[in-house]
PDB file of C-alpha atoms in Angstrom:
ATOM      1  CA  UNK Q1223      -4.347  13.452   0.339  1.00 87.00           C
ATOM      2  CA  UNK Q1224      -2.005  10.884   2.054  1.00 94.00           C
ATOM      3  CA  UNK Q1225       1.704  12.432   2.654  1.00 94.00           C
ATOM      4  CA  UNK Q1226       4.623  11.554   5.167  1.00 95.00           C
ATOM      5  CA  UNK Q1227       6.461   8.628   6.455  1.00 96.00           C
ATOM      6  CA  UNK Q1228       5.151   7.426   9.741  1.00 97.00           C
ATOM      7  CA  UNK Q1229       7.467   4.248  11.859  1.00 97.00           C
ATOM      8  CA  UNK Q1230       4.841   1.777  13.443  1.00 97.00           C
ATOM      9  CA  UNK Q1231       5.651  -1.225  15.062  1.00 97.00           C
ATOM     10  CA  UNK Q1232       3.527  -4.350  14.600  1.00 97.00           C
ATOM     11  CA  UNK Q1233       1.918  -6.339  17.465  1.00 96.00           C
ATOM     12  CA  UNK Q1234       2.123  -9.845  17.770  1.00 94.00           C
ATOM     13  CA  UNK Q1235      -1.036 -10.248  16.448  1.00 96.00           C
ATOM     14  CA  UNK Q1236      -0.784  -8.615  13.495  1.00 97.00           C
ATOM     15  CA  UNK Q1237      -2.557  -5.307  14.181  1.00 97.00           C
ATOM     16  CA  UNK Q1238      -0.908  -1.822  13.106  1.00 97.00           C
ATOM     17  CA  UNK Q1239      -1.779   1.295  14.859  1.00 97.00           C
ATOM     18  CA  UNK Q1240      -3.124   3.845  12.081  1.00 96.00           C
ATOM     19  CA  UNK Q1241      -1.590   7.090  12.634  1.00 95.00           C
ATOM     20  CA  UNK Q1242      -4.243   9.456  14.288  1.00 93.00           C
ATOM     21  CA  UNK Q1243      -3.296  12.063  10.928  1.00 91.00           C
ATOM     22  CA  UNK Q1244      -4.729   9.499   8.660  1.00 93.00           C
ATOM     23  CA  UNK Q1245      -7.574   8.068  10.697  1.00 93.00           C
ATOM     24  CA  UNK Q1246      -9.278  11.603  10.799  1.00 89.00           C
ATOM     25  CA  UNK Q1247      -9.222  11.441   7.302  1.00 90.00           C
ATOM     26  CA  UNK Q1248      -9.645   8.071   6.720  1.00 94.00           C
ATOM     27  CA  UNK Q1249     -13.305   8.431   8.870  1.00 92.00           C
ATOM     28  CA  UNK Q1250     -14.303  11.195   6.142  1.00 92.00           C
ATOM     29  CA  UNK Q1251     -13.305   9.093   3.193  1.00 92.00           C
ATOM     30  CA  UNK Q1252     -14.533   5.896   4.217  1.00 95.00           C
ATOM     31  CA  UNK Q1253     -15.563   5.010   8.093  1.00 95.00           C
ATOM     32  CA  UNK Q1254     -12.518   3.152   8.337  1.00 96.00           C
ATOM     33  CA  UNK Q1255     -13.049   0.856   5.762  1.00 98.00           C
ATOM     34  CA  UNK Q1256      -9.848   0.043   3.815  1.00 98.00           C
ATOM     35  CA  UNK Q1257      -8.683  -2.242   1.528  1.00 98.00           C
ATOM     36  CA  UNK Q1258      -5.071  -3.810   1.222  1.00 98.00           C
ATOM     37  CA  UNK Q1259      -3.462  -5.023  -1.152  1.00 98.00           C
ATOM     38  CA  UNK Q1260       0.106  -6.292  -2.421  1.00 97.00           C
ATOM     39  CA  UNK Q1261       2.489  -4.266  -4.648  1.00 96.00           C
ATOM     40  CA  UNK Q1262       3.181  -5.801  -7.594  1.00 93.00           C
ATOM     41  CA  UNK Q1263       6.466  -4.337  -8.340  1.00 92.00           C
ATOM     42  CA  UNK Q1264       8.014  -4.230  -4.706  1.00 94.00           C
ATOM     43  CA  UNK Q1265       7.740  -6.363  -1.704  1.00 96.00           C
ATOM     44  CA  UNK Q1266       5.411  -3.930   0.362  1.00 97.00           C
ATOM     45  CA  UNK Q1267       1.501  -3.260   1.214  1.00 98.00           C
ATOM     46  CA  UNK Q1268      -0.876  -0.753  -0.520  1.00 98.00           C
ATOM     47  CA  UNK Q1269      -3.455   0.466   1.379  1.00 98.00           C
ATOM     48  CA  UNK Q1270      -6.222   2.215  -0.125  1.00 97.00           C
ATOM     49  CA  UNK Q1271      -9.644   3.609   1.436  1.00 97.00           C
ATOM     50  CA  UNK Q1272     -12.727   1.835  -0.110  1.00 97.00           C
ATOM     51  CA  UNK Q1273     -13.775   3.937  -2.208  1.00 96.00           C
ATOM     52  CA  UNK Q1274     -10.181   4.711  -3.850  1.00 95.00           C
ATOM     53  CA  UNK Q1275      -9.686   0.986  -4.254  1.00 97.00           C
ATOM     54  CA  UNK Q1276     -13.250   0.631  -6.453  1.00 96.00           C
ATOM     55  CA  UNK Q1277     -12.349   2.690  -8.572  1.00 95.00           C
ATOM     56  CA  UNK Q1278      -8.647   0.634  -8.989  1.00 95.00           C
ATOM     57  CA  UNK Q1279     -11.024  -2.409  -9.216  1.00 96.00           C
ATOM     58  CA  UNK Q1280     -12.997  -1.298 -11.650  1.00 96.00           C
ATOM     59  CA  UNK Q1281      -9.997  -0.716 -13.958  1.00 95.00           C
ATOM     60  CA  UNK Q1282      -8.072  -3.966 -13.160  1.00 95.00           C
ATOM     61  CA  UNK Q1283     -11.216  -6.274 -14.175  1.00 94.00           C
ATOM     62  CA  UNK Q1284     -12.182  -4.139 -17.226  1.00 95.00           C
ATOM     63  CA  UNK Q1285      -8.436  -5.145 -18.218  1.00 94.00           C
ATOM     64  CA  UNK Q1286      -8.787  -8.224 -21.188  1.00 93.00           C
ATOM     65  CA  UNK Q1287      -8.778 -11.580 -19.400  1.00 87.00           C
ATOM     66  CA  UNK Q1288      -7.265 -13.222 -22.167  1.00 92.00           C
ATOM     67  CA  UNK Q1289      -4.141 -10.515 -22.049  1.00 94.00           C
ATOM     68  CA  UNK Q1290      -1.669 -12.548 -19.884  1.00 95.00           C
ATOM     69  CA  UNK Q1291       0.220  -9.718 -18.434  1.00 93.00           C
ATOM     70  CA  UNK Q1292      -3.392  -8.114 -17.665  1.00 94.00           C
ATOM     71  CA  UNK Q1293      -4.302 -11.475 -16.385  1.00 95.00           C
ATOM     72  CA  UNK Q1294      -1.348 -11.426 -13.913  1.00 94.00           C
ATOM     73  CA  UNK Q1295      -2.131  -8.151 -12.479  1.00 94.00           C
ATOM     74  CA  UNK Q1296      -5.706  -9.444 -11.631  1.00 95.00           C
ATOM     75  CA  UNK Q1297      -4.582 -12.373 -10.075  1.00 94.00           C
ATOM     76  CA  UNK Q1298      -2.529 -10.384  -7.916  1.00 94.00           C
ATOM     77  CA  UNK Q1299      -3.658  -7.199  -7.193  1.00 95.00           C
ATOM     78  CA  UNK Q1300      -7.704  -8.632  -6.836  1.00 96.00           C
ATOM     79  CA  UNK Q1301      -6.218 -11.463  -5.224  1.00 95.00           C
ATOM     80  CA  UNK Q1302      -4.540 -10.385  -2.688  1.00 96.00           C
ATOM     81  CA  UNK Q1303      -7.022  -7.636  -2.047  1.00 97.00           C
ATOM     82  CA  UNK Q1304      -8.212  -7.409   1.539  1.00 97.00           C
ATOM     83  CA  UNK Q1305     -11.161  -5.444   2.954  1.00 97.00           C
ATOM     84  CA  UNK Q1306      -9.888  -4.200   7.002  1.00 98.00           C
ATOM     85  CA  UNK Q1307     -11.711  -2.359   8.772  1.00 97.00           C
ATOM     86  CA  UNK Q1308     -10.201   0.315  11.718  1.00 97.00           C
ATOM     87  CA  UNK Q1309     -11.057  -0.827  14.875  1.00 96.00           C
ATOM     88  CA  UNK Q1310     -11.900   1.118  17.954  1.00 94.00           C
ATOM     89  CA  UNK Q1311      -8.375   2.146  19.124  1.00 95.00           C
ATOM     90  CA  UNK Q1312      -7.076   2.673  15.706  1.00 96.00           C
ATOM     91  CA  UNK Q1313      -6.102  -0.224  14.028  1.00 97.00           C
ATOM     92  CA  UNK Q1314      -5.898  -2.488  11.519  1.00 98.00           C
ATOM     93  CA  UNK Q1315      -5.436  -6.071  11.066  1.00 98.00           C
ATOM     94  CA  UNK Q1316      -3.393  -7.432   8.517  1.00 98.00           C
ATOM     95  CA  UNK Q1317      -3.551 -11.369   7.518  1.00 97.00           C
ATOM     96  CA  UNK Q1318      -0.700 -13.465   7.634  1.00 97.00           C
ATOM     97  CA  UNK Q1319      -0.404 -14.032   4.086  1.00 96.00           C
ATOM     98  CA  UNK Q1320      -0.043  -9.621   3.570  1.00 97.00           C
ATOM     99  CA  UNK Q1321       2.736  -9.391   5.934  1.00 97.00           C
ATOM    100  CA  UNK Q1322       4.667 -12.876   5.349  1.00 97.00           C
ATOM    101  CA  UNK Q1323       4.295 -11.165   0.997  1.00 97.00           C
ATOM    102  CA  UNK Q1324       5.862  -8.109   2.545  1.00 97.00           C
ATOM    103  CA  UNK Q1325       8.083  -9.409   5.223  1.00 97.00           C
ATOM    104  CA  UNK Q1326       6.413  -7.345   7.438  1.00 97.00           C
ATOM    105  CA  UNK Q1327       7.933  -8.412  11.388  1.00 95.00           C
ATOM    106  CA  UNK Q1328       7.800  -5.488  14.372  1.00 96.00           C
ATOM    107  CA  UNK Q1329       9.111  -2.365  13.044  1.00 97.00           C
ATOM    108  CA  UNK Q1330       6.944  -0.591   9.575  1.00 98.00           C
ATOM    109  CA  UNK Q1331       6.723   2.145   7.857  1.00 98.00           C
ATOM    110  CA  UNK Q1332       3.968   3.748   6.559  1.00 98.00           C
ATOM    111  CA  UNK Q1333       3.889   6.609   3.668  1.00 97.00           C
ATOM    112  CA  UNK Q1334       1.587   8.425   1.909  1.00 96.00           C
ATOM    113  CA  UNK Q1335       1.082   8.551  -1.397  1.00 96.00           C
ATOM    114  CA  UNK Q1336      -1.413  11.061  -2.215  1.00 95.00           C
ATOM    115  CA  UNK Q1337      -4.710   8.685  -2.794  1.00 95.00           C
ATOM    116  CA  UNK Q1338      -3.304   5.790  -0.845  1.00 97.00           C
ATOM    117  CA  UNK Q1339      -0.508   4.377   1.562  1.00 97.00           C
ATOM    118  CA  UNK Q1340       1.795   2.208   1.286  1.00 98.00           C
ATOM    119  CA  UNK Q1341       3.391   0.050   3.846  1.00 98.00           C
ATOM    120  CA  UNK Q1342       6.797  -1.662   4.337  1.00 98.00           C
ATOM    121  CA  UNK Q1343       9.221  -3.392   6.521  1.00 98.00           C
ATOM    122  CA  UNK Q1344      11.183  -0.675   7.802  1.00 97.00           C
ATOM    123  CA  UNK Q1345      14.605  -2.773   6.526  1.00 96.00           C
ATOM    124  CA  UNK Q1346      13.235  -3.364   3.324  1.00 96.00           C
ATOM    125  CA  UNK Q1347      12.547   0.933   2.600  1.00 97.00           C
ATOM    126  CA  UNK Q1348      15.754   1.359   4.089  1.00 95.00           C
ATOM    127  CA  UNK Q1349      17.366  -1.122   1.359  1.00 94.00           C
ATOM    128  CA  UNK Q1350      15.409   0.493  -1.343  1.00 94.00           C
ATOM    129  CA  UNK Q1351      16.565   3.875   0.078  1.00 92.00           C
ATOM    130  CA  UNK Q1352      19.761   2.699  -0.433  1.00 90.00           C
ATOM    131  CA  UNK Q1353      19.432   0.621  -3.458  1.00 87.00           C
ATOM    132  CA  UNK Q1354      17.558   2.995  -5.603  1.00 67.00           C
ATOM    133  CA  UNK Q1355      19.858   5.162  -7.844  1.00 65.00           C
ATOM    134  CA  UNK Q1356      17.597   7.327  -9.885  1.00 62.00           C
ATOM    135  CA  UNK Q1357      19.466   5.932 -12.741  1.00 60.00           C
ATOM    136  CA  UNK Q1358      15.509   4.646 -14.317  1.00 68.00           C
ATOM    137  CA  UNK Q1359      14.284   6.186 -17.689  1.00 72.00           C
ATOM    138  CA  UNK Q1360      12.307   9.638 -16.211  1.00 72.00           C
ATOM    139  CA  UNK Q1361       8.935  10.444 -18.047  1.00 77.00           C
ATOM    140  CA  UNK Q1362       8.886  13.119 -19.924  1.00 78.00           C
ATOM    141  CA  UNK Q1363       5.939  14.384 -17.724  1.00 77.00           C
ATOM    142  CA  UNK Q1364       8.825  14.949 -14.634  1.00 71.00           C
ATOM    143  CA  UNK Q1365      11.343  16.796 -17.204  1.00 72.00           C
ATOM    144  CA  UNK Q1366       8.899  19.797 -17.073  1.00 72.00           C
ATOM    145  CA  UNK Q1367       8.511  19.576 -12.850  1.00 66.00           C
ATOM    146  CA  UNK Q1368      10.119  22.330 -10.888  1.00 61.00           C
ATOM    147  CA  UNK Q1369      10.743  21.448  -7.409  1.00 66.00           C
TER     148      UNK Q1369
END
């Protein structure tokens, strides 16, 4: 399981250090191999070892082609789907096209999420930090949680 927020900064080139937490585990999971991916309902990365992502891909192509909401989500979650692999000192390089989607510059942040990461521009959590009221419709699954 994936948990914590982690700062990063982004090289120049586009490569992001993978904390050494998560690359222990990542190793385990998957030798490195991730895949990444867009978020459909904010502006930010998800990241998901291999194997957690084909099982995600298995469910997002079994979804009715002719369905266009289903249709959508293909599109965008397949493709924008990304196989990375972890380099040799830790890293990861994301395309152009994933970080210009999330507005990904220098400074990132990376959180777990249990099964996967996600990964956004450090301004853009802060604004949804700020932005996000709690006011949403809770599901009746989180009335019963006891923190």
């Amino acid at each position: 399981m994936f948990r914590g927020l982690n700062t990063i900064n982004l090289d120049a080139k586009g490569r992001l250090a993978i904390p050494t937490k998560y690359r222990e585990r990542l190793a385990e999971l998957c030798g490195g191999h991730l895949v990444v991916t867009i978020d459909t309902e904010e502006r930010s990365l998800l990241v998901y070892p291999a194997n957690e992502w084909e099982q995600i891909e298995a469910q997002i192509t079994a979804l009715p082609s002719f369905n266009k909401a289903a249709r959508r989500i293909q599109r965008l979650l397949l493709g924008h789907a990304t196989d990375v692999e972890i380099d040799s000192s830790g890293r990861i390089l994301l395309s152009q096209a994933l970080r210009d989607y999330a507005g990904l510059e220098k400074e990132t942040v990376l959180i777990g999420q249990g099964k996967k990461l996600e990964l956004w521009s450090e301004e853009r959590w802060f604004a949804w930090l700020d932005e996000s009221s709690g006011d949403e419709d809770m599901p009746p699954e989180m009335e019963a949680l006891s923190l």
